[in-house]
Amino acid sequence: EGCAAPGALVRRRALHLICCQPMPQSSPALARCRRVPAKLETMLAAFVCGDEMERGFGGEGDSELGDTLNNSPELLRRRFLSTAVSAQLGAALVLSRANSASALGNPFQGLTDECEVDACINRDRRILQRAGRKFTIAQEFDKNGSKSTGSAVWEGDFVLTKYMETDFPAGFWKGKRVLELGAGTGLASMVAAILGASEVLLTDGDSKVLELADKNLKANLTPDEAARIKMKQLKWEWAADPSWKLEGGGDIDVVLAADLTYYKDNIPPLMRMMQAISTTPTLLLLTHTIRPTDGDSMQQFYSAFDVEKIASGPAFDGHKETFLYRMRPNASKKMKTAEDDGCKEGYVKNKQINLCV
């Protein structure tokens, strides 16, 4: 029988190939596999990646093997993945093997939503589960060398959307009016709509990023869900004008902000915008991932908001360097300006070192 059918021996051979382990030489039943290792590896990788099977081996019985496997590519793909997961293969081994043969792609992409330190931002897409739904999120971070931070799903997005799903009582989101700042791919806005928000304002300062978000909305939501999301270009510096008001009126119940604090200089305009769109009851959910250049930049939020810093719970599994700041406006707190402490626009005085930061 050997490799003539998509059964246990073929799956065993595939696992050894993907894991870079040598093929056992002791079983006579595997002799046929050993005769065509390179071709078989190509065929199996094609199955896992969902591509069409290569036909036509040279040698006795090889065309039969190609025909047999070609007749059930999805069956072999499912059995292969099932075997790999049940065997608890290390993700590092699998991805290392897959990345070493870029022409074959990554056969395990989509099995998990976890990546090490935003390592997956260069992928064309991300696949994850949120709010009982499978999301396929298109990314364009590396497309045409744009490197737009809004064109990818970051760790902060994972934490924020998981927190939205797991850390609120049933029905919390129903009827809420939600605004997302720096929405990027639109993931958090989509999760809010699925969880029951009556209106979601998806905003970003980059018009090209809004086009990507629109693409993701159409690919992942029903028409009814998509109709509850309105997209709008919103630049944070607009809030520096005291007369600026958010178009459309009405109070915002929840403000979402995922990983928008990677540049220290972004924080003062972000804070001003948060204050401009919020009222006292507004709940602001901001995620921040620790980076070497942070310093004490996040302390600025304590000057204008009541802040609860959260670092534990289901949302943080696998994301130990990311925190969530749960905030509400405090009318008694006044955000410092350049005139208050003699610092130039966008900076505040750090009293410990007596410098503007």
Coordinates of C-alpha atoms in Angstrom, one line a residue:
E1 CA 0.0 0.0 0.0
G2 CA 2.8 2.4 0.9
C3 CA 2.0 5.8 -0.6
A4 CA -0.8 4.6 -3.0
A5 CA -3.6 6.0 -0.9
P6 CA -4.0 9.1 1.2
G7 CA -3.7 7.2 4.5
A8 CA -1.6 7.0 7.6
L9 CA 1.7 6.4 5.9
V10 CA 1.4 9.4 3.6
R11 CA 0.5 11.6 6.6
R12 CA 3.4 10.2 8.5
R13 CA 5.7 11.0 5.6
A14 CA 4.3 14.5 5.4
L15 CA 4.9 15.2 9.1
H16 CA 8.5 14.1 8.8
L17 CA 9.1 16.3 5.8
I18 CA 7.5 19.4 7.3
C19 CA 9.4 18.9 10.6
C20 CA 12.7 18.4 8.9
Q21 CA 13.2 15.0 10.4
P22 CA 14.8 12.1 8.7
M23 CA 12.5 9.4 7.2
P24 CA 12.6 6.1 9.1
Q25 CA 14.4 3.4 7.1
S26 CA 13.2 0.3 8.9
S27 CA 9.8 -0.2 7.3
P28 CA 9.7 -2.0 3.9
A29 CA 6.2 -0.5 3.4
L30 CA 7.8 2.9 3.1
A31 CA 10.2 2.0 0.3
R32 CA 8.0 3.5 -2.3
C33 CA 7.9 6.8 -0.5
R34 CA 11.7 6.9 -0.3
R35 CA 12.1 6.5 -4.0
V36 CA 10.5 9.8 -4.8
P37 CA 11.1 12.1 -1.7
A38 CA 11.5 15.4 -3.5
K39 CA 8.4 14.9 -5.7
L40 CA 6.3 13.7 -2.9
E41 CA 7.3 16.6 -0.7
T42 CA 6.3 19.0 -3.4
M43 CA 2.9 17.3 -3.8
L44 CA 2.2 17.2 -0.1
A45 CA 3.1 20.9 0.3
A46 CA 0.8 21.8 -2.6
F47 CA -2.0 19.9 -0.9
V48 CA -1.5 21.7 2.4
C49 CA -1.4 25.1 0.6
G50 CA -4.6 24.3 -1.3
D51 CA -2.9 24.2 -4.7
E52 CA -3.5 21.7 -7.4
M53 CA -1.6 18.4 -7.2
E54 CA 1.3 18.0 -9.6
R55 CA 0.7 14.9 -11.8
G56 CA 3.1 12.6 -13.6
F57 CA 6.0 11.0 -11.8
G58 CA 8.7 9.3 -13.7
G59 CA 8.9 5.6 -12.8
E60 CA 6.7 2.6 -12.2
G61 CA 3.5 3.2 -10.4
D62 CA 4.1 6.9 -9.9
S63 CA 1.3 8.2 -12.1
E64 CA -1.1 6.0 -10.1
L65 CA 0.1 7.7 -7.0
G66 CA -0.4 11.2 -8.5
D67 CA -3.9 10.2 -9.7
T68 CA -4.9 8.7 -6.4
L69 CA -3.9 11.7 -4.4
N70 CA -5.3 14.2 -7.0
N71 CA -8.7 12.6 -6.5
S72 CA -9.0 13.7 -2.9
P73 CA -6.9 16.8 -2.3
E74 CA -9.2 18.3 0.3
L75 CA -9.4 14.9 2.2
L76 CA -5.6 14.7 2.4
R77 CA -5.3 18.4 3.4
R78 CA -7.8 17.9 6.3
R79 CA -6.2 14.7 7.4
F80 CA -2.7 16.3 7.3
L81 CA -3.8 19.3 9.3
S82 CA -5.7 17.1 11.8
T83 CA -2.7 14.9 12.3
A84 CA -0.4 17.9 12.7
V85 CA -2.5 19.5 15.3
S86 CA -3.2 16.3 17.3
A87 CA 0.5 15.6 17.3
Q88 CA 1.0 19.1 18.9
L89 CA 3.7 20.1 16.5
G90 CA 5.7 23.1 17.6
A91 CA 4.7 26.2 15.6
A92 CA 8.3 27.3 15.4
L93 CA 9.3 24.1 13.7
V94 CA 6.5 24.2 11.2
L95 CA 6.9 27.9 10.4
S96 CA 10.7 27.6 10.1
R97 CA 10.3 24.8 7.6
A98 CA 7.6 26.6 5.7
N99 CA 9.5 29.9 5.5
S100 CA 12.6 28.1 4.2
A101 CA 10.6 27.2 1.1
S102 CA 8.9 30.5 0.3
A103 CA 7.7 29.2 -3.0
L104 CA 5.4 26.8 -1.2
G105 CA 4.0 29.5 1.1
N106 CA 3.1 28.9 4.7
P107 CA 1.0 25.7 5.0
F108 CA -0.1 26.5 8.6
Q109 CA -1.1 30.1 8.2
G110 CA -4.5 30.7 9.7
L111 CA -4.4 27.8 12.3
T112 CA -3.7 30.4 15.0
D113 CA -4.1 34.1 15.6
E114 CA -0.9 34.4 17.6
C115 CA 2.4 35.9 16.3
E116 CA 5.6 36.8 18.0
V117 CA 6.0 40.6 18.4
D118 CA 3.9 41.6 15.4
A119 CA 5.8 39.1 13.2
C120 CA 2.9 38.6 10.9
I121 CA 2.3 42.2 9.7
N122 CA 3.9 41.4 6.3
R123 CA 1.4 38.7 5.4
D124 CA -1.2 39.4 2.9
R125 CA -3.9 38.4 5.3
R126 CA -4.6 37.4 8.9
I127 CA -7.2 34.8 10.0
L128 CA -8.6 34.8 13.5
Q129 CA -11.8 34.1 15.5
R130 CA -13.6 36.8 17.3
A131 CA -17.2 37.1 18.6
G132 CA -18.0 33.6 17.3
R133 CA -17.0 34.7 13.8
K134 CA -14.0 33.8 11.6
F135 CA -12.3 36.9 10.2
T136 CA -10.1 37.0 7.2
I137 CA -8.3 40.4 7.4
A138 CA -6.5 41.7 4.3
Q139 CA -3.2 43.5 5.1
E140 CA -1.2 45.8 2.9
F141 CA 1.7 46.8 5.2
D142 CA 4.4 45.7 2.8
K143 CA 2.4 46.3 -0.4
N144 CA 4.4 48.6 -2.8
G145 CA 6.7 49.4 0.1
S146 CA 4.1 51.6 1.7
K147 CA 4.8 50.5 5.3
S148 CA 1.6 52.2 6.5
T149 CA 1.1 51.2 10.1
G150 CA -2.7 51.2 9.6
S151 CA -2.4 48.5 6.9
A152 CA -1.8 45.6 9.3
V153 CA -3.2 43.9 12.4
W154 CA -1.0 44.6 15.4
E155 CA -0.8 43.0 18.9
G156 CA -2.9 45.8 20.3
D157 CA -5.7 44.9 17.9
F158 CA -5.7 41.3 19.2
V159 CA -5.9 42.3 22.8
L160 CA -8.5 45.0 22.3
T161 CA -10.9 42.8 20.3
K162 CA -10.5 39.9 22.7
Y163 CA -11.1 42.2 25.7
M164 CA -14.3 43.5 24.0
E165 CA -15.5 39.9 23.5
T166 CA -14.6 38.5 27.0
D167 CA -14.6 41.2 29.6
F168 CA -18.0 42.8 29.4
P169 CA -21.4 41.5 30.5
A170 CA -23.8 40.0 28.0
G171 CA -25.6 42.7 26.1
F172 CA -23.2 45.4 27.0
W173 CA -22.5 46.4 23.4
K174 CA -26.1 46.3 22.3
G175 CA -27.3 49.8 21.3
K176 CA -23.9 51.5 21.9
R177 CA -22.5 54.2 19.8
V178 CA -18.9 53.4 19.2
L179 CA -16.0 55.4 17.6
E180 CA -12.7 53.8 16.7
L181 CA -9.7 56.1 16.3
G182 CA -6.9 55.0 13.9
A183 CA -9.0 52.0 12.9
G184 CA -6.5 50.6 10.3
T185 CA -7.9 47.3 9.0
G186 CA -11.2 47.9 10.7
L187 CA -11.0 44.8 12.9
A188 CA -12.2 46.4 16.2
S189 CA -15.0 48.3 14.5
M190 CA -16.3 45.0 12.9
V191 CA -16.2 43.2 16.3
A192 CA -18.2 46.1 17.9
A193 CA -20.8 45.8 15.2
I194 CA -21.1 42.0 15.5
L195 CA -21.4 42.4 19.3
G196 CA -24.4 44.6 18.9
A197 CA -23.3 48.2 18.6
S198 CA -26.1 50.3 16.9
E199 CA -23.7 52.6 15.3
V200 CA -19.9 52.5 14.7
L201 CA -17.8 55.4 13.4
L202 CA -14.7 53.9 11.9
T203 CA -12.1 56.6 11.5
D204 CA -8.5 57.0 10.3
G205 CA -6.4 59.8 9.2
D206 CA -5.2 58.0 6.1
S207 CA -7.7 57.7 3.2
K208 CA -5.8 54.8 1.7
V209 CA -6.2 52.9 4.9
L210 CA -9.9 53.6 4.9
E211 CA -10.1 51.9 1.5
L212 CA -8.5 48.8 3.0
A213 CA -10.9 48.9 5.9
D214 CA -13.8 49.1 3.5
K215 CA -12.5 46.0 1.7
N216 CA -12.4 44.1 5.0
L217 CA -15.9 45.2 6.0
K218 CA -17.3 43.9 2.7
A219 CA -15.4 40.6 3.0
N220 CA -16.3 39.8 6.6
L221 CA -19.7 41.3 7.5
T222 CA -23.3 40.8 6.5
P223 CA -25.0 43.7 4.7
D224 CA -26.9 44.5 7.9
E225 CA -23.8 44.6 10.0
A226 CA -21.8 46.7 7.5
A227 CA -24.7 49.2 7.3
R228 CA -24.1 50.0 11.0
I229 CA -20.5 51.1 10.3
K230 CA -19.8 54.6 8.9
M231 CA -16.3 55.4 7.7
K232 CA -14.8 58.9 8.1
Q233 CA -11.4 60.4 7.7
L234 CA -10.4 62.0 11.0
K235 CA -7.0 63.7 11.7
W236 CA -6.2 64.1 15.4
E237 CA -4.6 67.5 14.9
W238 CA -8.0 68.9 14.0
A239 CA -8.9 68.8 17.7
A240 CA -6.3 71.5 18.4
D241 CA -8.9 74.0 17.1
P242 CA -11.2 74.8 20.1
S243 CA -14.1 75.3 17.7
W244 CA -13.8 71.9 16.1
K245 CA -16.7 69.5 16.6
L246 CA -17.3 65.9 15.5
E247 CA -19.8 65.9 12.6
G248 CA -23.1 64.2 13.2
G249 CA -23.5 65.2 16.9
G250 CA -24.6 62.8 19.6
D251 CA -22.6 61.4 22.4
I252 CA -20.1 58.6 21.9
D253 CA -20.5 55.7 24.4
V254 CA -17.2 53.9 23.7
V255 CA -14.0 55.0 22.1
L256 CA -11.7 52.3 20.7
A257 CA -8.0 52.8 20.1
A258 CA -5.6 49.9 19.4
D259 CA -1.9 50.4 19.5
L260 CA -1.8 54.1 18.5
T261 CA 0.9 55.2 20.9
Y262 CA 4.0 53.7 19.2
Y263 CA 5.3 57.2 18.5
K264 CA 5.5 59.4 21.6
D265 CA 4.8 62.5 19.6
N266 CA 1.4 61.1 18.6
I267 CA 0.2 61.1 22.2
P268 CA -0.7 64.8 22.8
P269 CA -2.8 65.1 19.6
L270 CA -4.4 61.7 20.4
M271 CA -5.3 62.9 23.9
R272 CA -6.8 66.1 22.6
M273 CA -8.9 64.2 20.1
M274 CA -10.1 61.8 22.8
Q275 CA -11.1 64.7 25.0
A276 CA -12.9 66.4 22.1
I277 CA -15.1 63.4 21.2
S278 CA -15.8 62.3 24.7
T279 CA -18.2 63.3 27.5
T280 CA -18.0 62.3 31.1
P281 CA -19.7 58.9 30.7
T282 CA -17.6 57.9 27.7
L283 CA -15.6 54.8 28.1
L284 CA -12.2 54.8 26.3
L285 CA -10.4 51.5 25.6
L286 CA -6.7 52.0 24.6
T287 CA -4.2 49.2 24.1
H288 CA -0.4 49.9 24.2
T289 CA 2.4 47.5 23.4
I290 CA 5.7 48.1 25.2
R291 CA 8.5 49.3 22.9
P292 CA 12.1 50.4 23.7
T293 CA 11.4 54.1 23.0
D294 CA 8.4 54.4 25.4
G295 CA 10.0 56.0 28.4
D296 CA 7.2 57.3 30.6
S297 CA 5.1 58.5 27.7
M298 CA 1.9 56.7 28.8
Q299 CA 1.9 58.6 32.0
Q300 CA 0.5 61.6 30.1
F301 CA -3.0 60.0 30.0
Y302 CA -3.2 60.2 33.8
S303 CA -3.2 64.0 33.5
A304 CA -6.4 64.1 31.6
F305 CA -8.3 60.9 32.4
D306 CA -9.2 58.5 35.2
V307 CA -7.1 55.5 34.2
E308 CA -7.2 51.8 35.1
K309 CA -4.3 49.9 33.6
I310 CA -5.2 46.2 32.9
A311 CA -2.6 43.5 32.1
S312 CA -4.3 40.2 32.9
G313 CA -7.2 38.1 31.7
P314 CA -8.0 36.0 28.6
A315 CA -7.3 38.9 26.3
F316 CA -3.6 39.0 27.3
D317 CA -2.8 35.3 26.7
G318 CA 0.3 35.3 24.5
H319 CA 0.5 39.1 24.6
K320 CA 2.4 39.8 27.8
E321 CA 4.0 43.1 26.5
T322 CA 0.6 44.6 25.7
F323 CA -1.6 46.5 28.2
L324 CA -5.1 47.9 28.1
Y325 CA -5.9 51.4 29.5
R326 CA -9.5 51.7 30.5
M327 CA -10.2 55.4 30.8
R328 CA -12.9 57.9 31.4
P329 CA -12.7 61.7 31.0
N330 CA -12.3 63.7 34.2
A331 CA -13.4 67.4 34.0
S332 CA -11.3 68.3 36.9
K333 CA -8.1 67.3 35.1
K334 CA -6.6 69.6 32.6
M335 CA -4.3 68.4 29.9
K336 CA -1.1 70.5 29.8
T337 CA -0.4 72.7 26.8
A338 CA 2.9 74.1 25.5
E339 CA 2.1 77.4 27.3
D340 CA 1.6 75.6 30.7
D341 CA 5.1 74.3 31.0
G342 CA 7.2 76.2 28.5
C343 CA 7.5 73.2 26.1
K344 CA 7.0 73.3 22.4
E345 CA 3.8 71.9 20.9
G346 CA 3.4 68.2 21.4
Y347 CA 5.7 68.0 24.4
V348 CA 5.1 68.1 28.2
K349 CA 7.4 68.7 31.1
N350 CA 8.8 65.7 32.9
K351 CA 9.4 67.0 36.4
Q352 CA 11.7 64.2 37.5
I353 CA 14.3 65.2 34.9
N354 CA 13.1 68.7 34.3
L355 CA 13.0 68.2 30.5
C356 CA 10.2 68.4 27.9
V357 CA 9.3 65.0 26.6

